[in-house]
Amino acid sequence: MSTKTYSGYLVIGDISGYTSYVASTELEHSQAVLTELLELILRQFRPLMTLAKLEGDAVFVHAPEEQIPRGESLLELIESTYVAFRDRVSGIVRNTTCDCNACRAIPTLDLKFLAHHGSYIIQDVSGISELVGSDVNLIHRLTKNHVSEETGWEAYALFTETCLEAIGLQQDGMHEQVETYEHLGEVKTYNLDLHKRYDEIIDKRHIVISAEEADATVRLDLEVPAPILWEWLTDPNRRNLWQPGNTWSIISRPGGRTGIGAKNHCAHGGQVSAETILDWRPFKYFTVEQLDEVDKVSALDSIATFLFESSADGQSTRLKWNVKLKKPGWRARRNHQKKMDGYKKMSPQLEAIIREDM
């Protein structure tokens, strides 16, 4: 019997404060709250990763590296999951009228993530699948770390050095730390304060072009989960696969990652396009300023927002593309709408390419 070895990402999302929460609250209420939060975490991860196991207060997921070719999406997935978790906890607290211990103690719950890149196999025993391997052991050993002791952080994302290298990101602003485990030796980790990142994501200024102020609009409905569609619209290499004749490339990534201020460039024929990201909310929306030149003449300079609306089951996405032209004469509006309608006609081809790759 042959067993396939996978090389990929291993992630644990672990609810902090679980033990004390259950010990001091009514069991039925506490379990209902924890079930809801675990289901939320799993829903966030499912489009890009596969559930390996529910482990009490934690969700253990994995994905072969080819499933997340733009490794940066893993970091964005962790951050967006934390934002969804914090928002849901706040929502439960605001909307509950129950004064039981379980409901009053909900704000004590928080979330941390552990991420590693390595090898593993999927072992099937009596119809039960389980991940095994040294790297699987390592990710679980990392749940016993000293990040909170050294930093005081209650919520964080821990990345092993191996994982950060696989993602292809710089460790700017991350707390570097070494953990030591018997039989595994020293493990260098880079850690991100999720409380700080939550505040940065929520507080930053938002630049969103609405349909009402747009000079041109397109709406697309695709049978593709939002996180996967996000990759195909934001990764320059993947954009080149479905936009005929385009040669998008990365110009700059401030802080070593995609976000506000990042720049991309495209040149083909007599047309040159340069775009700068103005607003970036992974899997929700992004806004870019795009400067287009045709034969060195400014043509369709614009600001565009791409809004992603997931279906209830998370398996399809409505994409709203709203564009505001910097010089919006009627001819420019007509030409840009024509350009966008051309992309709309390509949407079945884009959907087919994505689904074939899934």
CSV table of C-alpha atoms in Angstrom, one decimal:
chain,number,residue,atom,x,y,z
A,1,MET,CA,0.0,0.0,0.0
A,2,SER,CA,1.5,3.4,-1.0
A,3,THR,CA,1.0,6.5,1.1
A,4,LYS,CA,1.3,10.0,-0.4
A,5,THR,CA,3.5,12.5,1.4
A,6,TYR,CA,2.1,16.1,1.3
A,7,SER,CA,4.1,19.2,1.6
A,8,GLY,CA,2.0,22.1,2.9
A,9,TYR,CA,0.6,24.3,5.6
A,10,LEU,CA,-0.5,23.1,9.0
A,11,VAL,CA,-2.6,25.6,11.1
A,12,ILE,CA,-4.2,25.4,14.5
A,13,GLY,CA,-6.8,28.0,15.6
A,14,ASP,CA,-7.0,27.8,19.4
A,15,ILE,CA,-9.6,29.6,21.5
A,16,SER,CA,-7.8,31.1,24.5
A,17,GLY,CA,-9.4,31.0,27.9
A,18,TYR,CA,-11.4,27.9,27.1
A,19,THR,CA,-10.5,25.9,30.3
A,20,SER,CA,-11.4,28.6,32.8
A,21,TYR,CA,-14.5,29.6,30.8
A,22,VAL,CA,-16.0,26.1,30.9
A,23,ALA,CA,-15.0,25.6,34.5
A,24,SER,CA,-16.7,28.7,35.7
A,25,THR,CA,-19.9,28.7,33.6
A,26,GLU,CA,-23.0,26.8,33.0
A,27,LEU,CA,-22.1,23.8,30.8
A,28,GLU,CA,-25.0,23.9,28.3
A,29,HIS,CA,-24.6,27.7,27.7
A,30,SER,CA,-20.9,27.6,27.4
A,31,GLN,CA,-20.9,24.7,25.0
A,32,ALA,CA,-23.4,26.4,22.8
A,33,VAL,CA,-21.2,29.6,22.6
A,34,LEU,CA,-18.1,27.6,22.0
A,35,THR,CA,-19.8,25.5,19.2
A,36,GLU,CA,-20.8,28.7,17.5
A,37,LEU,CA,-17.3,30.2,17.6
A,38,LEU,CA,-15.7,27.0,16.4
A,39,GLU,CA,-18.1,26.7,13.5
A,40,LEU,CA,-17.3,30.4,12.6
A,41,ILE,CA,-13.5,29.6,12.6
A,42,LEU,CA,-14.1,26.5,10.4
A,43,ARG,CA,-16.3,28.4,8.0
A,44,GLN,CA,-13.5,31.0,7.5
A,45,PHE,CA,-10.9,28.4,6.8
A,46,ARG,CA,-12.8,26.0,4.7
A,47,PRO,CA,-12.5,27.6,1.2
A,48,LEU,CA,-8.7,27.4,1.3
A,49,MET,CA,-8.0,24.6,3.9
A,50,THR,CA,-9.3,21.2,4.9
A,51,LEU,CA,-10.3,20.2,8.4
A,52,ALA,CA,-8.0,17.6,9.9
A,53,LYS,CA,-9.6,17.5,13.3
A,54,LEU,CA,-11.6,19.4,16.0
A,55,GLU,CA,-9.6,19.3,19.1
A,56,GLY,CA,-11.8,20.5,22.0
A,57,ASP,CA,-11.2,24.2,21.9
A,58,ALA,CA,-9.2,24.2,18.7
A,59,VAL,CA,-9.5,23.7,14.9
A,60,PHE,CA,-6.7,21.9,13.2
A,61,VAL,CA,-6.6,22.5,9.4
A,62,HIS,CA,-4.2,21.8,6.5
A,63,ALA,CA,-3.6,22.5,2.9
A,64,PRO,CA,-1.0,21.3,0.3
A,65,GLU,CA,1.2,24.2,-0.8
A,66,GLU,CA,-0.2,24.1,-4.3
A,67,GLN,CA,-3.6,24.8,-2.9
A,68,ILE,CA,-2.4,28.2,-1.6
A,69,PRO,CA,0.2,29.2,-4.3
A,70,ARG,CA,0.0,32.8,-3.2
A,71,GLY,CA,1.3,32.1,0.3
A,72,GLU,CA,0.4,35.5,1.6
A,73,SER,CA,-3.2,34.4,1.5
A,74,LEU,CA,-2.6,32.3,4.5
A,75,LEU,CA,-1.6,35.3,6.6
A,76,GLU,CA,-4.6,37.2,5.3
A,77,LEU,CA,-6.9,34.2,6.1
A,78,ILE,CA,-5.6,34.2,9.7
A,79,GLU,CA,-6.1,37.9,10.1
A,80,SER,CA,-9.6,37.9,8.5
A,81,THR,CA,-10.6,34.9,10.7
A,82,TYR,CA,-9.5,36.8,13.8
A,83,VAL,CA,-11.5,39.9,12.7
A,84,ALA,CA,-14.6,37.7,12.2
A,85,PHE,CA,-14.1,36.1,15.6
A,86,ARG,CA,-13.7,39.4,17.5
A,87,ASP,CA,-16.7,40.9,15.7
A,88,ARG,CA,-18.8,37.8,16.5
A,89,VAL,CA,-17.8,37.9,20.2
A,90,SER,CA,-18.7,41.6,20.3
A,91,GLY,CA,-22.0,40.9,18.6
A,92,ILE,CA,-23.0,38.1,21.0
A,93,VAL,CA,-22.2,40.4,24.0
A,94,ARG,CA,-24.2,43.3,22.5
A,95,ASN,CA,-27.3,41.3,21.6
A,96,THR,CA,-27.6,38.9,24.5
A,97,THR,CA,-30.1,39.6,27.3
A,98,CYS,CA,-29.0,36.6,29.3
A,99,ASP,CA,-27.2,37.2,32.6
A,100,CYS,CA,-25.8,33.7,33.2
A,101,ASN,CA,-22.1,33.3,33.9
A,102,ALA,CA,-21.5,31.8,30.4
A,103,CYS,CA,-22.8,34.9,28.6
A,104,ARG,CA,-21.2,37.4,31.0
A,105,ALA,CA,-17.8,35.6,30.5
A,106,ILE,CA,-17.8,35.6,26.7
A,107,PRO,CA,-15.5,38.6,26.5
A,108,THR,CA,-12.8,36.6,28.3
A,109,LEU,CA,-12.5,34.3,25.2
A,110,ASP,CA,-9.8,35.1,22.6
A,111,LEU,CA,-8.1,33.4,19.7
A,112,LYS,CA,-4.5,32.5,18.8
A,113,PHE,CA,-3.1,30.8,15.7
A,114,LEU,CA,-0.1,28.5,15.1
A,115,ALA,CA,1.1,28.0,11.6
A,116,HIS,CA,3.8,25.7,10.2
A,117,HIS,CA,4.9,24.4,6.8
A,118,GLY,CA,6.2,20.9,6.5
A,119,SER,CA,5.5,17.3,5.4
A,120,TYR,CA,2.7,15.0,6.5
A,121,ILE,CA,0.7,12.0,5.4
A,122,ILE,CA,-3.0,11.3,5.8
A,123,GLN,CA,-3.4,8.0,7.6
A,124,ASP,CA,-6.8,6.1,7.4
A,125,VAL,CA,-7.7,3.7,10.1
A,126,SER,CA,-11.1,2.1,10.3
A,127,GLY,CA,-12.5,5.0,8.2
A,128,ILE,CA,-11.0,7.7,10.4
A,129,SER,CA,-8.4,10.0,8.7
A,130,GLU,CA,-5.6,11.5,10.7
A,131,LEU,CA,-2.5,13.5,9.8
A,132,VAL,CA,0.8,12.1,11.0
A,133,GLY,CA,4.4,13.0,10.8
A,134,SER,CA,7.1,14.9,12.7
A,135,ASP,CA,5.8,18.3,11.4
A,136,VAL,CA,2.3,17.4,12.7
A,137,ASN,CA,3.9,16.7,16.1
A,138,LEU,CA,5.7,20.0,16.0
A,139,ILE,CA,2.6,22.1,15.3
A,140,HIS,CA,0.9,20.6,18.3
A,141,ARG,CA,4.0,21.0,20.5
A,142,LEU,CA,3.9,24.7,19.6
A,143,THR,CA,0.6,25.1,21.4
A,144,LYS,CA,2.8,25.1,24.6
A,145,ASN,CA,4.9,28.1,23.8
A,146,HIS,CA,6.1,31.2,25.7
A,147,VAL,CA,4.8,34.0,23.5
A,148,SER,CA,2.3,35.3,26.1
A,149,GLU,CA,4.9,35.1,28.8
A,150,GLU,CA,7.4,37.2,26.8
A,151,THR,CA,5.0,39.7,25.2
A,152,GLY,CA,1.9,39.8,27.4
A,153,TRP,CA,-0.2,39.2,24.2
A,154,GLU,CA,-3.5,37.5,24.7
A,155,ALA,CA,-4.1,36.9,21.0
A,156,TYR,CA,-1.4,36.2,18.5
A,157,ALA,CA,-0.4,34.4,15.3
A,158,LEU,CA,2.7,32.3,15.6
A,159,PHE,CA,4.6,31.4,12.4
A,160,THR,CA,7.6,29.1,12.3
A,161,GLU,CA,10.5,30.3,10.3
A,162,THR,CA,9.9,27.5,7.8
A,163,CYS,CA,6.3,28.7,7.4
A,164,LEU,CA,7.3,32.4,6.9
A,165,GLU,CA,9.8,31.4,4.3
A,166,ALA,CA,7.2,29.3,2.4
A,167,ILE,CA,4.8,32.2,2.5
A,168,GLY,CA,7.5,34.4,1.1
A,169,LEU,CA,7.1,37.3,3.6
A,170,GLN,CA,9.5,39.5,5.5
A,171,GLN,CA,9.2,39.4,9.3
A,172,ASP,CA,8.9,43.2,9.6
A,173,GLY,CA,7.2,44.1,12.9
A,174,MET,CA,7.0,40.5,14.1
A,175,HIS,CA,8.3,39.4,17.5
A,176,GLU,CA,11.1,36.9,17.0
A,177,GLN,CA,11.4,34.1,19.6
A,178,VAL,CA,13.0,30.6,19.9
A,179,GLU,CA,11.1,27.7,21.4
A,180,THR,CA,12.8,24.5,22.5
A,181,TYR,CA,11.2,21.1,22.6
A,182,GLU,CA,12.6,17.6,23.5
A,183,HIS,CA,13.4,15.5,20.5
A,184,LEU,CA,12.6,18.5,18.2
A,185,GLY,CA,15.3,21.0,19.3
A,186,GLU,CA,15.1,24.7,18.8
A,187,VAL,CA,12.3,26.2,16.6
A,188,LYS,CA,12.5,29.8,15.6
A,189,THR,CA,9.1,31.6,15.5
A,190,TYR,CA,7.8,35.0,14.3
A,191,ASN,CA,4.8,36.3,16.1
A,192,LEU,CA,2.1,38.8,15.3
A,193,ASP,CA,0.0,40.7,17.9
A,194,LEU,CA,-3.5,40.2,16.7
A,195,HIS,CA,-5.0,42.8,19.1
A,196,LYS,CA,-2.9,45.4,17.4
A,197,ARG,CA,-3.7,44.1,13.9
A,198,TYR,CA,-7.4,44.1,14.7
A,199,ASP,CA,-7.2,47.8,15.7
A,200,GLU,CA,-5.2,48.6,12.6
A,201,ILE,CA,-7.7,46.8,10.3
A,202,ILE,CA,-10.8,48.3,11.9
A,203,ASP,CA,-9.4,51.9,12.4
A,204,LYS,CA,-7.8,52.5,9.0
A,205,ARG,CA,-9.5,54.9,6.7
A,206,HIS,CA,-11.7,53.2,4.1
A,207,ILE,CA,-11.8,54.1,0.4
A,208,VAL,CA,-14.7,52.5,-1.3
A,209,ILE,CA,-16.3,53.5,-4.6
A,210,SER,CA,-20.1,52.8,-4.3
A,211,ALA,CA,-22.3,52.0,-7.3
A,212,GLU,CA,-24.0,55.4,-6.9
A,213,GLU,CA,-20.8,57.4,-7.4
A,214,ALA,CA,-19.2,55.0,-10.0
A,215,ASP,CA,-18.9,56.0,-13.7
A,216,ALA,CA,-18.9,52.3,-14.7
A,217,THR,CA,-20.1,49.2,-12.9
A,218,VAL,CA,-20.1,45.4,-13.5
A,219,ARG,CA,-21.6,42.7,-11.3
A,220,LEU,CA,-20.5,39.1,-11.7
A,221,ASP,CA,-21.9,35.9,-10.0
A,222,LEU,CA,-19.4,33.1,-9.8
A,223,GLU,CA,-19.6,29.6,-8.3
A,224,VAL,CA,-16.3,30.1,-6.5
A,225,PRO,CA,-15.6,30.8,-2.8
A,226,ALA,CA,-14.6,34.4,-2.1
A,227,PRO,CA,-11.0,33.6,-0.7
A,228,ILE,CA,-10.2,31.7,-3.9
A,229,LEU,CA,-11.6,34.3,-6.2
A,230,TRP,CA,-9.7,36.9,-4.2
A,231,GLU,CA,-6.4,35.1,-5.1
A,232,TRP,CA,-7.2,35.1,-8.8
A,233,LEU,CA,-8.0,38.8,-8.8
A,234,THR,CA,-5.0,40.0,-6.6
A,235,ASP,CA,-2.1,37.7,-7.6
A,236,PRO,CA,-0.4,39.2,-10.6
A,237,ASN,CA,0.8,35.8,-11.8
A,238,ARG,CA,-2.8,34.4,-11.7
A,239,ARG,CA,-4.2,37.5,-13.4
A,240,ASN,CA,-2.0,36.9,-16.4
A,241,LEU,CA,-3.5,33.4,-16.8
A,242,TRP,CA,-7.0,34.7,-17.4
A,243,GLN,CA,-6.4,38.3,-18.8
A,244,PRO,CA,-5.3,37.7,-22.4
A,245,GLY,CA,-2.1,39.6,-23.4
A,246,ASN,CA,-1.6,41.1,-19.9
A,247,THR,CA,1.8,40.9,-18.2
A,248,TRP,CA,1.2,42.0,-14.6
A,249,SER,CA,4.2,42.1,-12.3
A,250,ILE,CA,5.0,43.3,-8.8
A,251,ILE,CA,6.7,46.6,-8.3
A,252,SER,CA,6.7,47.1,-4.6
A,253,ARG,CA,5.3,45.6,-1.4
A,254,PRO,CA,5.7,48.0,1.6
A,255,GLY,CA,6.5,46.0,4.8
A,256,GLY,CA,7.1,42.9,2.7
A,257,ARG,CA,3.4,42.1,2.0
A,258,THR,CA,0.4,43.1,-0.1
A,259,GLY,CA,-1.6,46.0,1.3
A,260,ILE,CA,-2.1,49.7,1.2
A,261,GLY,CA,0.7,51.3,-0.9
A,262,ALA,CA,1.6,48.1,-2.8
A,263,LYS,CA,2.1,48.6,-6.6
A,264,ASN,CA,1.7,46.5,-9.7
A,265,HIS,CA,2.6,47.2,-13.3
A,266,CYS,CA,1.5,45.8,-16.7
A,267,ALA,CA,2.8,46.6,-20.2
A,268,HIS,CA,1.5,45.1,-23.5
A,269,GLY,CA,1.5,46.6,-26.9
A,270,GLY,CA,1.2,50.3,-26.7
A,271,GLN,CA,-0.5,50.3,-23.3
A,272,VAL,CA,1.1,50.7,-19.9
A,273,SER,CA,-0.9,50.3,-16.7
A,274,ALA,CA,0.3,51.0,-13.1
A,275,GLU,CA,-1.9,50.4,-10.1
A,276,THR,CA,-1.5,51.3,-6.4
A,277,ILE,CA,-3.6,49.7,-3.7
A,278,LEU,CA,-5.5,52.4,-1.7
A,279,ASP,CA,-7.6,50.1,0.6
A,280,TRP,CA,-7.2,46.4,1.4
A,281,ARG,CA,-9.7,44.3,3.4
A,282,PRO,CA,-8.9,40.6,2.4
A,283,PHE,CA,-11.9,38.6,1.1
A,284,LYS,CA,-14.2,41.6,1.6
A,285,TYR,CA,-13.0,44.3,-0.8
A,286,PHE,CA,-10.0,46.2,-2.2
A,287,THR,CA,-9.6,49.5,-3.9
A,288,VAL,CA,-6.9,50.4,-6.4
A,289,GLU,CA,-5.9,53.5,-8.3
A,290,GLN,CA,-5.1,52.6,-11.9
A,291,LEU,CA,-3.2,54.8,-14.3
A,292,ASP,CA,-3.5,53.7,-17.9
A,293,GLU,CA,-1.4,55.1,-20.8
A,294,VAL,CA,-1.9,54.3,-24.5
A,295,ASP,CA,1.0,55.4,-26.6
A,296,LYS,CA,2.2,57.7,-23.7
A,297,VAL,CA,-1.2,59.5,-23.5
A,298,SER,CA,-3.2,59.3,-20.3
A,299,ALA,CA,-6.3,57.4,-21.1
A,300,LEU,CA,-8.6,55.8,-18.5
A,301,ASP,CA,-7.1,56.8,-15.1
A,302,SER,CA,-9.4,55.6,-12.4
A,303,ILE,CA,-10.1,54.4,-8.9
A,304,ALA,CA,-11.9,51.1,-8.7
A,305,THR,CA,-13.3,49.1,-5.8
A,306,PHE,CA,-13.9,45.3,-6.0
A,307,LEU,CA,-16.5,44.1,-3.5
A,308,PHE,CA,-16.8,40.4,-2.6
A,309,GLU,CA,-20.2,39.2,-1.3
A,310,SER,CA,-20.2,35.5,-0.2
A,311,SER,CA,-23.3,33.3,-0.5
A,312,ALA,CA,-24.8,31.8,2.7
A,313,ASP,CA,-22.9,28.6,2.2
A,314,GLY,CA,-19.7,30.3,1.2
A,315,GLN,CA,-19.4,28.4,-2.1
A,316,SER,CA,-20.2,31.2,-4.5
A,317,THR,CA,-19.4,34.9,-4.7
A,318,ARG,CA,-21.1,38.0,-6.1
A,319,LEU,CA,-18.3,40.4,-7.3
A,320,LYS,CA,-19.2,44.1,-7.6
A,321,TRP,CA,-16.7,46.2,-9.6
A,322,ASN,CA,-17.3,49.9,-9.3
A,323,VAL,CA,-15.0,52.4,-11.2
A,324,LYS,CA,-14.8,56.2,-10.8
A,325,LEU,CA,-12.9,57.8,-13.6
A,326,LYS,CA,-10.5,60.8,-13.0
A,327,LYS,CA,-11.6,62.4,-16.2
A,328,PRO,CA,-15.2,61.1,-16.6
A,329,GLY,CA,-16.4,62.6,-20.0
A,330,TRP,CA,-19.1,60.6,-21.7
A,331,ARG,CA,-16.6,59.0,-24.1
A,332,ALA,CA,-14.4,57.9,-21.3
A,333,ARG,CA,-17.4,56.4,-19.4
A,334,ARG,CA,-18.5,54.5,-22.6
A,335,ASN,CA,-15.0,53.2,-23.3
A,336,HIS,CA,-14.4,52.0,-19.7
A,337,GLN,CA,-17.8,50.4,-19.5
A,338,LYS,CA,-17.1,48.6,-22.7
A,339,LYS,CA,-13.8,47.4,-21.3
A,340,MET,CA,-15.5,46.1,-18.1
A,341,ASP,CA,-18.2,44.4,-20.1
A,342,GLY,CA,-15.5,42.6,-22.0
A,343,TYR,CA,-14.2,41.2,-18.7
A,344,LYS,CA,-17.8,40.3,-17.8
A,345,LYS,CA,-18.0,38.2,-21.0
A,346,MET,CA,-14.8,36.5,-19.8
A,347,SER,CA,-16.2,35.5,-16.4
A,348,PRO,CA,-17.4,32.0,-17.5
A,349,GLN,CA,-13.9,31.3,-18.7
A,350,LEU,CA,-12.4,32.7,-15.5
A,351,GLU,CA,-14.8,30.5,-13.4
A,352,ALA,CA,-13.9,27.4,-15.4
A,353,ILE,CA,-10.2,28.1,-15.0
A,354,ILE,CA,-10.6,28.5,-11.2
A,355,ARG,CA,-12.8,25.5,-10.7
A,356,GLU,CA,-10.4,23.3,-12.7
A,357,ASP,CA,-7.6,24.5,-10.4
A,358,MET,CA,-9.6,23.9,-7.2
